[in-house]
Amino acid sequence: MKILYVINKSTDGGVVSTTRSRINAFRKKGIEAEVFFLYRGDGAKMFKNIRHYHSNRVKDFQERVTRGNYDCIIFVYSLNYMKHLPSSYKGKKVYELRGWTTGAEKQVSKKNISKSVDAIICIAHYIVPLVRPYFREDIPIFVDGNTVDSLFYYINDAKKVWKETPKPQKDHAVIAFVGRITTQKNWKEFIKIFRNIESEHQVEAWFVSNPKTSSDLQELHETCKKNHVNYKVIHVPNENMPEVYSTIADSGGCVLSTSIREGLGNSILEPMACQCPVVSSDKPGKNEIISHQFNGMLYELGNIKKGTGCVEKLLTDASFRHTIIKNALSTIQRNYNQDVYVDRYLDIVSRI
């Protein structure tokens, strides 16, 4: 089997890193997969060992499809180029939703779109009823979650090689925010929870974010300085995130995900694979990964007191923390390892 992903831009974010992880999983089973990006972004470096293309010329896209001999073409979020598929292409056409956004809703609202695809694949169960009304009943919708790349695992200090890996202050636990500093990621709620914790514990806040995609970065700096928050902003190459997650874990801290919405967040799965516990807002997608007090902690969005209590439980109860970490690793191995993902995907394709 040979697959082509069609993605708008090679941004430094979840869509691109998830695609990289999937392709690496396919390779282990002898399946070829390539990516056609319409525009170049910061995330292109993730594909240095994967065949990929950048062009927004229709002719280039059509030539790639004609020469590629693909069995399946997967359009991620955007369907703008589906109409440009050459008539000679006889393979499967799949539309993939890795979250439910305003842009995705606009895409599926376009007329006659349901006549163009053979199937829809959603990254999480909560998306299915949202997308179903826009497509004919005979168009199948499948759910296919993420896989965690094998590069994500706990790394002790002796094996860390990234010279820029940050270090926390002595005896300080790190509470980490991972992702773009934007309204959707709800960084203001993170600061409210962190300030409660900071008043009782020795902690520091790490904002692991790309400044180029963080529209609220300046406001974050102003807010933290105004409230005397002990913080730092760090831009970490994706391949070095395991060392950062491991450092956070070693500090006795955790990842705190306060986002308003997610697809099926890498920022939940990847720290779990690195033995770094996660506290998250109880939102669709994220609560399909985390079972409260089993493999992580969930709190109701906006409930600052509950969010604070969840983080403090992980900071102060060593036995509970160990159990959460152990169960999180089991969850990754059972549901999100590469072999499980590929077998699940091949089963879906066989039914299209």
XYZ file of C-alpha atoms in Angstrom, residues 32 87 92 150 172 285 343:
7
model
C 4.894 3.709 2.070
C -9.238 11.577 -13.716
C -9.432 5.737 -2.325
C 8.711 5.781 19.314
C 11.306 23.414 42.267
C -10.912 14.446 22.870
C -3.489 -2.599 12.480
